[in-house]
């Protein structure tokens, strides 16, 4: 056993070092064999891709590192962290028009998800409804989600022109969000339902009151910390 | 008791201070034969003209979304039937397909066709019940009996297939609970073949009936803009002239492999909504006929014969009824989220599921088509005659359990 350990232990770091050293050298050698034009084209493509994802300063820094061929990037720890989701079609559209969305990738059904600031919610909604590139004229539903540390509201939009869907998400800071009833009148009942079950106040809503639960109900049932503490329901415990 | 009584807000409709003495407030429901369940309509009338109408819902709220918090997905599944009991195959499809997408489960072709056949049969039963009750709302009681006679035949088919007439609980993650009984497809074909004659019969009684035409043509005209703004979907939206059917525009299941038309209305009045639903039943028959012909493996009897004879091609993936065997009792879908919308008989039926890696779902949201469709009643009824209220309400085809969930 001891012999095996002694044999194994010195080998492990050697292997790691070897892998660190060999991979960049192999990458360096590979482009030398190809004609120069192809190499240039490849580099420009790479830099374009990076430019989309990151601001310009970082791109410059990365290219210098590439030239130096530093082996630090091959460290295994970086591979474990999942890459940030790529911006989708409508996320880019919002970004290009002065909004600051956070791209959340796609859900299991392939629908693009975008997180937007609650202060921008109404402007973004109006933009998405009226802009010819998006035309989301149908609000399918509004759903609240209690993440224990924050309340989130999900808007599912559908376009009857392009037949595409988009999921907007907004965090309700201080349990408040601007209402989008002026953009899509159907939000009236959906926001009332979200208020009823989650206690999220929609500012600017014309008639914000309970819709599914009785009007004298206490508490908001779909919150994760909800407990029935209404003394009128004491017959439950008999 | 005393402390909480002060917190109780008043309903306040009858207690408004500046109530106009010329207006009359009429309360309809919650227990009323024309409201298709438990719906309360507080109407403000000026003579016979409806000035305002306020639907009060929630009498049938069974907290389906709260129930999901305390049940595993498998335990929750039987309760889905009760979200919308007239067409619960659609609820099951929305739920099951979302979980399948999150867990990336493969669904065999045979299962997809079985699902398509059952969903389209269910659309017919749902529209038939609507047909009966809509005419009952207008004062004609005999179509109800005809509609229920045909509906009974399809419910018998469902009973053969699933063991239940209304609460099917038939779909499973990645499959269905059991294959079709032997000879079931022939029974379906028989029902489907004799159905167009029955539809002609109904149309002969109703479609050209002068009393029916007087009650429906030009009544309750819903413009396309109003319908879209208020989230109306399904046949009611298509009657307003917008050709939006998720089976065509965003094909799911195997709807892209069958050929059918999407009937569209012109004006968006009650008559158009009636015509669109009637045409839809005929289109559903078309889909079922094609699906019976195209279903991989054919009838179960033939498939069983091939399997008994040792034919290995009869055990292909596409002919199975489960994509992957999973132990449903301990099943834990991976962490993720997904949202499905399907074209139910009443419009977009949505199911939004967030899973956190445990057997339970973190959050399940149901989007009932009737919920949004009912909300158009207030703007639509403004300025119309009170006697038309039940005709218009009936033509939108609202089902209350789906509104309240």
XYZ file of C-alpha atoms in Angstrom:
643
model
C 0.000 0.000 0.000
C 2.666 2.445 1.020
C 4.610 1.747 -2.146
C 1.577 2.324 -4.270
C 0.864 5.627 -2.544
C 4.416 6.789 -3.066
C 4.146 5.827 -6.697
C 0.787 7.485 -7.152
C 1.447 10.730 -5.315
C 4.323 12.032 -7.388
C 2.519 11.061 -10.561
C -0.583 13.180 -9.957
C 1.001 16.621 -10.041
C 3.109 15.554 -12.984
C 0.010 14.658 -14.944
C -1.679 17.955 -14.157
C 1.420 19.915 -15.091
C 1.784 17.907 -18.230
C -1.782 18.593 -19.230
C -1.391 22.283 -18.478
C 1.769 22.516 -20.544
C 0.795 20.287 -23.428
C -2.618 21.708 -24.285
C -1.603 25.311 -25.024
C 1.487 24.158 -26.930
C -0.682 21.911 -29.055
C -3.006 24.807 -29.726
C -0.053 26.982 -30.673
C 1.355 24.414 -33.046
C -1.924 23.694 -34.785
C -2.483 27.126 -36.381
C 1.147 27.285 -37.633
C 0.505 24.365 -39.938
C -2.542 26.037 -41.506
C -2.255 28.882 -44.038
C -2.073 32.376 -42.545
C -5.329 33.662 -44.009
C -7.341 30.975 -42.275
C -5.723 31.856 -38.962
C -6.594 35.513 -39.372
C -10.192 34.685 -40.212
C -10.467 32.468 -37.171
C -9.077 35.124 -34.865
C -11.471 37.733 -36.157
C -14.416 35.393 -35.666
C -13.341 34.615 -32.150
C -12.935 38.241 -31.260
C -16.374 38.993 -32.704
C -17.973 36.344 -30.559
C -16.246 37.623 -27.459
C -17.205 41.192 -28.271
C -20.860 40.255 -28.244
C -20.635 38.707 -24.826
C -18.309 41.118 -22.999
C -17.359 44.809 -23.026
C -14.403 45.954 -25.112
C -11.817 46.344 -22.379
C -12.028 42.693 -21.432
C -11.681 41.686 -25.060
C -8.401 43.564 -25.315
C -7.137 41.932 -22.157
C -8.059 38.480 -23.409
C -6.390 38.910 -26.773
C -3.151 39.934 -25.093
C -3.366 36.871 -22.916
C -3.959 34.720 -25.956
C -0.831 36.094 -27.581
C 1.174 35.293 -24.481
C -0.482 31.844 -24.420
C -0.775 31.822 -20.656
C -1.706 28.373 -19.362
C -3.868 29.781 -16.521
C -7.085 29.566 -18.509
C -6.991 25.797 -18.704
C -7.470 25.514 -14.928
C -10.199 22.926 -14.215
C -12.096 25.100 -11.702
C -13.324 27.486 -14.370
C -15.032 24.711 -16.290
C -17.235 23.755 -13.334
C -19.032 27.087 -13.149
C -21.877 27.173 -15.707
C -21.456 29.796 -18.426
C -23.808 32.792 -18.259
C -26.865 32.269 -20.497
C -26.501 33.671 -23.979
C -28.672 36.692 -24.773
C -31.725 35.747 -26.783
C -33.439 37.542 -29.626
C -35.713 39.720 -27.504
C -33.142 40.276 -24.768
C -30.832 41.798 -27.383
C -33.709 43.853 -28.772
C -34.372 45.297 -25.326
C -30.681 45.963 -24.765
C -30.368 47.734 -28.098
C -33.221 50.057 -27.155
C -31.788 51.383 -23.946
C -33.214 48.954 -21.402
C -31.093 46.885 -19.055
C -32.406 43.310 -19.090
C -30.695 40.334 -17.494
C -30.646 37.328 -19.785
C -31.862 34.137 -18.143
C -31.525 31.751 -21.065
C -34.414 29.529 -22.045
C -36.916 27.469 -20.117
C -37.509 23.755 -20.698
C -39.871 24.449 -23.597
C -37.415 26.769 -25.311
C -39.127 30.036 -24.416
C -36.748 32.930 -23.886
C -36.661 34.360 -20.365
C -35.609 37.906 -19.527
C -35.356 39.521 -16.120
C -36.112 43.240 -16.111
C -35.939 45.953 -13.500
C -39.220 46.665 -11.780
C -38.820 50.395 -12.497
C -38.642 49.686 -16.228
C -41.525 47.213 -16.282
C -44.202 49.432 -17.766
C -41.912 50.995 -20.377
C -40.611 47.582 -21.415
C -44.174 46.258 -21.672
C -45.273 49.140 -23.862
C -42.170 48.790 -26.008
C -42.673 45.041 -26.489
C -46.322 45.495 -27.357
C -45.845 48.321 -29.856
C -42.484 47.601 -31.459
C -42.819 45.997 -34.888
C -40.013 43.525 -34.145
C -41.760 42.012 -31.132
C -45.534 42.800 -31.215
C -46.444 40.965 -28.027
C -50.119 41.830 -28.090
C -51.378 39.034 -25.843
C -50.599 38.672 -22.154
C -51.216 35.003 -21.447
C -50.786 34.972 -17.698
C -49.183 36.636 -14.696
C -47.751 34.316 -12.065
C -46.227 35.096 -8.713
C -43.335 33.092 -7.299
C -42.168 33.234 -3.685
C -38.391 32.592 -3.582
C -38.394 33.010 0.223
C -35.921 35.930 0.060
C -37.819 37.805 -2.642
C -41.121 37.846 -4.480
C -40.989 37.484 -8.241
C -43.665 38.029 -10.844
C -43.618 36.179 -14.166
C -45.337 37.569 -17.268
C -45.926 35.220 -20.176
C -46.311 37.130 -23.427
C -47.458 35.822 -26.787
C -47.409 37.450 -30.187
C -50.265 36.819 -32.598
C -48.067 38.144 -35.434
C -44.939 36.020 -35.055
C -46.484 33.270 -32.861
C -43.543 33.491 -30.469
C -43.516 33.648 -26.699
C -41.438 35.528 -24.153
C -41.244 35.255 -20.393
C -40.624 38.484 -18.502
C -39.594 38.327 -14.875
C -39.543 41.164 -12.400
C -38.655 41.168 -8.726
C -41.188 42.920 -6.531
C -39.046 45.087 -4.290
C -40.954 45.971 -1.083
C -43.741 43.746 -2.439
C -44.628 46.402 -4.999
C -44.632 46.498 -8.784
C -46.084 48.886 -11.354
C -49.293 47.606 -12.891
C -49.438 46.811 -16.613
C -53.227 47.081 -16.885
C -52.776 50.167 -19.053
C -50.737 48.091 -21.522
C -52.770 44.884 -21.512
C -56.252 45.290 -19.961
C -56.350 41.535 -19.338
C -53.720 42.050 -16.627
C -56.545 43.389 -14.446
C -57.760 40.019 -13.199
C -54.364 38.350 -13.377
C -52.799 41.009 -11.163
C -55.718 40.795 -8.769
C -55.112 37.069 -8.511
C -51.402 37.597 -7.855
C -52.229 40.182 -5.199
C -54.773 37.820 -3.689
C -52.405 34.871 -3.384
C -49.030 36.586 -2.880
C -49.787 40.018 -1.479
C -47.902 41.864 -4.203
C -49.297 45.390 -4.606
C -49.599 46.548 -8.211
C -49.338 50.320 -8.252
C -51.731 51.983 -10.645
C -54.177 49.089 -10.707
C -57.756 50.429 -10.915
C -59.426 47.875 -8.675
C -56.921 45.922 -6.610
C -58.877 43.621 -4.343
C -59.140 39.920 -3.675
C -60.594 37.841 -6.476
C -60.399 34.130 -5.620
C -60.292 34.144 -1.823
C -63.101 35.651 0.265
C -62.756 39.414 0.654
C -62.235 39.109 4.426
C -59.445 36.528 4.198
C -56.327 37.160 6.273
C -52.865 36.523 4.857
C -51.652 35.488 1.405
C -51.979 31.743 0.880
C -49.269 30.988 -1.676
C -46.448 32.558 0.300
C -44.058 29.946 1.607
C -44.318 31.246 5.181
C -48.115 31.267 5.160
C -49.908 29.770 8.132
C -53.600 29.882 8.817
C -53.834 32.098 11.890
C -57.339 33.345 11.369
C -59.198 32.865 14.681
C -62.435 32.525 12.788
C -61.196 29.230 11.367
C -60.662 27.762 14.837
C -63.105 24.959 14.076
C -60.316 23.403 12.068
C -58.467 22.441 15.224
C -61.331 20.944 17.139
C -63.370 37.409 17.069
C -63.842 41.049 17.922
C -60.321 42.006 16.922
C -60.572 40.442 13.500
C -64.013 41.790 12.737
C -62.563 45.281 12.335
C -60.174 44.012 9.654
C -62.941 42.741 7.457
C -63.311 44.998 4.411
C -66.787 45.555 3.119
C -67.878 44.243 -0.245
C -69.310 47.714 -0.703
C -71.349 47.364 -3.856
C -74.713 47.945 -2.264
C -73.380 50.479 0.207
C -72.023 53.079 -2.210
C -73.022 56.551 -1.129
C -73.689 58.237 -4.432
C -75.905 55.565 -5.889
C -77.935 56.743 -8.853
C -81.617 56.409 -8.059
C -82.498 55.688 -11.676
C -80.246 52.633 -11.745
C -81.315 49.256 -10.552
C -78.869 46.717 -9.241
C -79.759 43.134 -10.065
C -77.840 40.308 -8.493
C -77.573 37.112 -10.515
C -76.278 34.011 -8.823
C -74.138 32.566 -7.326
C -76.701 29.772 -7.565
C -78.322 30.215 -10.945
C -79.023 27.642 -13.658
C -77.635 29.827 -16.433
C -74.270 30.527 -14.870
C -72.869 27.033 -15.577
C -71.624 26.653 -12.048
C -71.230 29.130 -9.253
C -70.828 32.642 -10.606
C -72.248 35.851 -9.254
C -72.948 38.752 -11.595
C -73.749 42.110 -10.046
C -75.436 44.019 -12.839
C -76.372 47.675 -12.801
C -79.313 48.316 -15.087
C -80.751 51.457 -16.588
C -84.103 50.176 -17.732
C -83.179 47.150 -19.807
C -79.722 48.389 -20.693
C -76.757 47.019 -18.803
C -74.682 49.919 -17.489
C -72.156 47.916 -15.581
C -71.537 44.315 -14.764
C -69.213 42.937 -12.146
C -68.484 39.227 -12.097
C -67.685 37.885 -8.636
C -65.758 34.638 -8.825
C -64.007 32.364 -6.369
C -66.947 30.338 -5.101
C -65.387 27.217 -6.575
C -61.803 27.987 -5.556
C -60.240 24.660 -4.521
C -56.670 25.973 -4.165
C -55.134 23.733 -6.816
C -51.901 25.735 -6.738
C -51.630 25.462 -2.963
C -52.345 21.734 -3.088
C -49.261 21.233 -5.247
C -47.050 22.386 -2.385
C -47.900 19.415 -0.197
C -48.057 16.631 -2.777
C -45.515 14.909 -4.946
C -46.096 15.348 -8.665
C -47.515 11.839 -8.881
C -49.888 12.426 -5.971
C -50.910 15.751 -7.458
C -51.783 14.317 -10.842
C -55.270 12.923 -10.021
C -56.341 16.331 -8.732
C -55.591 17.943 -12.102
C -58.729 16.382 -13.551
C -60.735 18.704 -11.352
C -59.138 21.875 -12.690
C -61.401 21.626 -15.698
C -63.588 18.587 -15.628
C -65.116 18.795 -19.089
C -61.833 18.481 -20.940
C -59.340 17.197 -18.436
C -57.142 15.464 -21.023
C -55.874 18.916 -21.927
C -54.971 19.755 -18.335
C -53.110 16.478 -18.085
C -51.296 17.107 -21.334
C -50.182 20.583 -20.245
C -48.926 19.233 -16.921
C -47.285 16.072 -18.221
C -45.604 17.682 -21.200
C -44.094 20.417 -19.020
C -42.581 17.841 -16.673
C -41.378 15.857 -19.689
C -39.667 18.944 -21.057
C -37.993 19.697 -17.728
C -36.823 16.100 -17.275
C -36.078 15.681 -21.011
C -38.141 12.484 -21.198
C -38.698 11.065 -24.623
C -42.276 10.351 -25.665
C -42.904 7.511 -28.141
C -44.833 8.286 -31.308
C -47.602 5.833 -30.423
C -48.208 7.667 -27.156
C -48.364 10.997 -28.952
C -51.024 9.678 -31.294
C -53.042 8.172 -28.435
C -52.882 11.541 -26.700
C -53.952 13.328 -29.858
C -56.940 11.034 -30.400
C -58.105 11.357 -26.793
C -57.670 15.135 -26.779
C -59.651 15.606 -29.972
C -62.425 13.282 -28.753
C -62.457 15.321 -25.578
C -62.762 18.533 -27.566
C -65.878 17.119 -29.205
C -67.468 16.142 -25.874
C -66.686 19.566 -24.486
C -68.174 21.377 -27.481
C -71.221 19.089 -27.403
C -71.910 19.980 -23.804
C -71.474 23.625 -24.684
C -73.899 23.185 -27.577
C -76.543 21.709 -25.292
C -76.235 24.247 -22.522
C -75.927 27.231 -24.860
C -79.249 26.409 -26.471
C -80.712 25.699 -23.066
C -79.713 29.239 -22.113
C -81.610 30.479 -25.163
C -84.691 28.516 -24.156
C -84.397 25.429 -26.357
C -84.323 22.343 -24.205
C -84.339 19.505 -26.756
C -80.770 19.997 -28.191
C -79.471 19.222 -24.714
C -80.808 15.663 -24.974
C -79.405 15.156 -28.446
C -76.009 16.479 -27.397
C -75.879 14.274 -24.344
C -76.820 11.236 -26.410
C -73.736 11.679 -28.616
C -71.533 12.708 -25.734
C -72.454 9.494 -23.963
C -71.008 7.437 -26.822
C -67.654 9.153 -26.552
C -67.669 8.910 -22.764
C -68.182 5.145 -23.193
C -65.023 5.094 -25.310
C -63.150 6.946 -22.576
C -64.483 4.484 -20.045
C -63.116 1.601 -22.088
C -59.763 3.307 -22.386
C -59.179 4.805 -18.952
C -61.764 3.244 -16.669
C -63.339 6.598 -15.910
C -65.995 8.645 -17.624
C -64.789 12.067 -16.608
C -61.770 11.946 -14.269
C -59.378 10.138 -16.561
C -55.899 10.432 -15.010
C -54.561 8.549 -18.007
C -51.337 10.280 -19.074
C -48.056 9.609 -17.316
C -44.642 11.242 -17.551
C -43.220 9.965 -20.818
C -46.216 7.820 -21.694
C -49.712 6.692 -20.846
C -50.793 4.361 -18.080
C -51.832 1.483 -20.364
C -52.162 0.730 -24.041
C -55.538 0.905 -25.763
C -57.785 -2.105 -25.267
C -57.947 -4.462 -28.240
C -60.425 -3.248 -30.824
C -60.725 0.216 -29.302
C -59.650 2.000 -32.467
C -62.429 0.253 -34.394
C -64.935 1.511 -31.867
C -63.578 5.026 -32.256
C -63.776 4.744 -36.018
C -67.389 3.626 -35.778
C -68.345 6.600 -33.592
C -66.409 9.017 -35.792
C -68.014 7.656 -38.965
C -71.569 8.156 -37.778
C -70.900 11.491 -36.147
C -71.123 13.833 -39.188
C -74.709 12.672 -39.761
C -75.545 13.662 -36.199
C -73.921 17.055 -36.638
C -76.000 17.579 -39.791
C -79.044 16.689 -37.744
C -78.249 19.333 -35.143
C -77.549 21.914 -37.760
C -80.878 21.123 -39.425
C -82.627 21.830 -36.143
C -80.635 24.841 -35.012
C -78.437 26.584 -37.559
C -81.223 27.947 -39.760
C -83.826 28.223 -37.012
C -85.303 31.767 -37.237
C -85.718 32.112 -33.472
C -82.121 31.071 -32.942
C -80.917 33.479 -35.639
C -82.832 36.348 -34.038
C -81.261 35.624 -30.688
C -77.665 35.327 -31.955
C -76.935 37.263 -35.171
C -75.487 40.664 -34.394
C -75.675 40.033 -30.641
C -72.604 40.522 -28.488
C -70.207 41.613 -31.214
C -66.664 41.285 -29.929
C -64.063 43.077 -32.010
C -60.661 41.470 -32.488
C -58.972 44.315 -30.595
C -61.254 43.915 -27.603
C -60.772 40.163 -27.605
C -56.970 40.376 -27.717
C -56.744 43.163 -25.167
C -58.830 41.157 -22.710
C -56.891 37.956 -23.264
C -59.690 36.063 -24.998
C -58.404 32.986 -26.807
C -59.745 29.879 -28.453
C -62.928 29.692 -30.550
C -64.202 32.993 -29.142
C -61.120 34.778 -30.505
C -61.242 32.952 -33.828
C -64.897 33.972 -34.215
C -63.643 37.580 -34.155
C -61.530 36.913 -37.223
C -58.082 36.147 -35.815
C -56.724 32.845 -37.060
C -54.840 31.777 -33.971
C -54.730 28.093 -33.128
C -51.738 26.747 -31.233
C -52.149 23.380 -32.916
C -51.255 25.116 -36.190
C -49.008 27.970 -35.117
C -46.939 26.207 -32.444
C -47.526 22.505 -33.133
C -47.149 20.221 -30.142
C -47.800 16.498 -29.761
C -48.064 15.317 -33.403
C -50.414 17.968 -34.706
C -47.930 18.909 -37.420
C -48.419 15.478 -39.003
C -52.162 15.759 -39.540
C -54.058 18.001 -41.895
C -56.911 20.174 -40.684
C -58.359 23.653 -41.128
C -58.850 26.401 -38.573
C -62.392 27.791 -38.870
C -62.601 31.567 -38.496
C -65.587 33.871 -38.083
C -66.144 37.339 -39.520
C -68.076 39.558 -37.158
C -67.507 38.032 -33.735
C -71.144 37.812 -32.695
C -72.817 34.912 -30.884
C -73.705 33.236 -34.171
C -70.091 33.250 -35.339
C -68.960 31.710 -32.074
C -71.574 29.011 -32.578
C -70.495 28.339 -36.154
C -66.790 28.228 -35.300
C -67.333 25.650 -32.565
C -69.489 23.558 -34.824
C -66.878 23.598 -37.569
C -64.234 22.737 -35.012
C -66.043 19.513 -34.164
C -65.882 18.513 -37.815
C -62.173 19.377 -37.957
C -61.593 17.276 -34.836
C -63.226 14.341 -36.574
C -60.845 14.875 -39.482
C -57.851 14.795 -37.132
C -59.079 11.650 -35.372
C -59.610 9.823 -38.671
C -56.080 10.634 -39.835
C -54.609 9.730 -36.462
C -56.333 6.325 -36.478
C -54.847 5.623 -39.903
C -51.390 6.881 -39.031
C -50.911 5.596 -35.488
C -47.684 3.547 -35.312
C -48.423 -0.100 -34.569
C -52.104 0.191 -35.377
C -54.629 -1.555 -33.212
C -53.362 -3.225 -30.056
C -54.624 -6.624 -31.203
C -52.373 -6.558 -34.261
C -49.456 -5.334 -32.234
C -49.935 -8.092 -29.688
C -50.065 -10.674 -32.476
C -46.792 -9.399 -33.912
C -45.201 -9.491 -30.497
C -46.457 -13.007 -29.821
C -45.030 -14.166 -33.155
C -41.613 -12.907 -32.088
C -41.477 -9.939 -34.442
C -38.745 -7.738 -32.994
C -39.825 -4.680 -34.959
C -42.959 -4.668 -32.794
C -40.826 -3.688 -29.815
C -39.415 -0.483 -31.302
C -39.265 2.683 -29.256
C -42.077 4.321 -31.213
C -44.481 1.469 -30.482
C -44.016 1.508 -26.716
C -46.384 3.192 -24.308
C -43.584 4.406 -22.051
C -40.515 6.246 -23.259
C -38.647 5.293 -20.119
C -39.892 3.308 -17.162
C -39.729 5.458 -14.076
C -40.840 4.762 -10.547
C -43.491 7.436 -10.262
C -43.813 7.183 -6.486
C -40.220 8.251 -5.898
C -39.831 10.244 -9.092
C -37.788 13.414 -8.746
C -37.595 15.606 -11.835
C -34.391 17.666 -12.096
C -34.222 21.299 -11.119
C -35.702 23.543 -13.763
C -38.716 25.392 -15.006
C -41.006 25.197 -17.966
C -44.191 26.715 -19.270
C -46.621 25.105 -21.672
C -49.644 26.544 -23.418
C -51.994 24.216 -25.258
C -55.112 24.851 -27.296
C -57.927 23.613 -25.087
C -61.586 23.747 -26.226
C -61.827 27.163 -24.551
C -58.490 28.666 -25.520
C -54.974 28.846 -24.146
C -54.533 26.511 -21.232
C -51.252 27.252 -19.498
C -49.225 25.320 -16.971
C -46.085 26.808 -15.448
C -43.993 24.501 -13.295
C -40.863 25.214 -11.268
C -39.118 22.148 -9.884
C -36.358 22.156 -7.291
C -35.090 18.572 -7.510
C -37.501 17.213 -4.919
C -40.550 15.020 -5.662
C -42.770 18.064 -5.180
C -43.006 21.015 -7.499
C -41.820 24.316 -6.078
C -44.586 26.180 -7.845
C -47.372 25.235 -10.217
C -49.376 27.927 -11.931
C -52.521 27.179 -13.917
C -53.708 29.546 -16.588
C -57.332 28.735 -17.248
C -58.684 29.887 -20.579
C -62.069 30.592 -19.003
C -60.498 32.962 -16.474
C -59.473 35.448 -19.139
C -62.481 34.732 -21.334
C -64.826 35.616 -18.488
C -63.086 38.926 -17.852
C -64.243 40.186 -21.266
C -67.876 39.977 -20.153
C -67.845 43.362 -18.385
C -66.542 45.465 -21.321
C -68.547 43.405 -23.799
C -71.892 43.794 -22.027
C -71.653 47.534 -21.505
C -74.622 49.204 -23.204
C -76.268 45.964 -24.358
C -79.674 44.614 -23.439
C -80.143 42.622 -20.269
C -82.090 39.779 -22.000
C -79.017 39.138 -24.182
C -76.770 38.652 -21.178
C -77.221 34.904 -20.918
C -76.938 34.399 -24.680
C -73.625 36.262 -24.723
C -72.340 34.652 -21.564
C -73.272 31.231 -22.901
C -71.599 31.867 -26.250
C -68.242 32.667 -24.618
C -68.269 29.144 -23.135
C -66.990 29.689 -19.638
C -66.568 26.827 -17.227
C -66.370 27.943 -13.627
C -64.041 25.320 -12.110
C -61.395 26.483 -14.561
C -61.988 30.116 -13.631
C -61.564 29.511 -9.913
C -59.194 26.520 -9.967
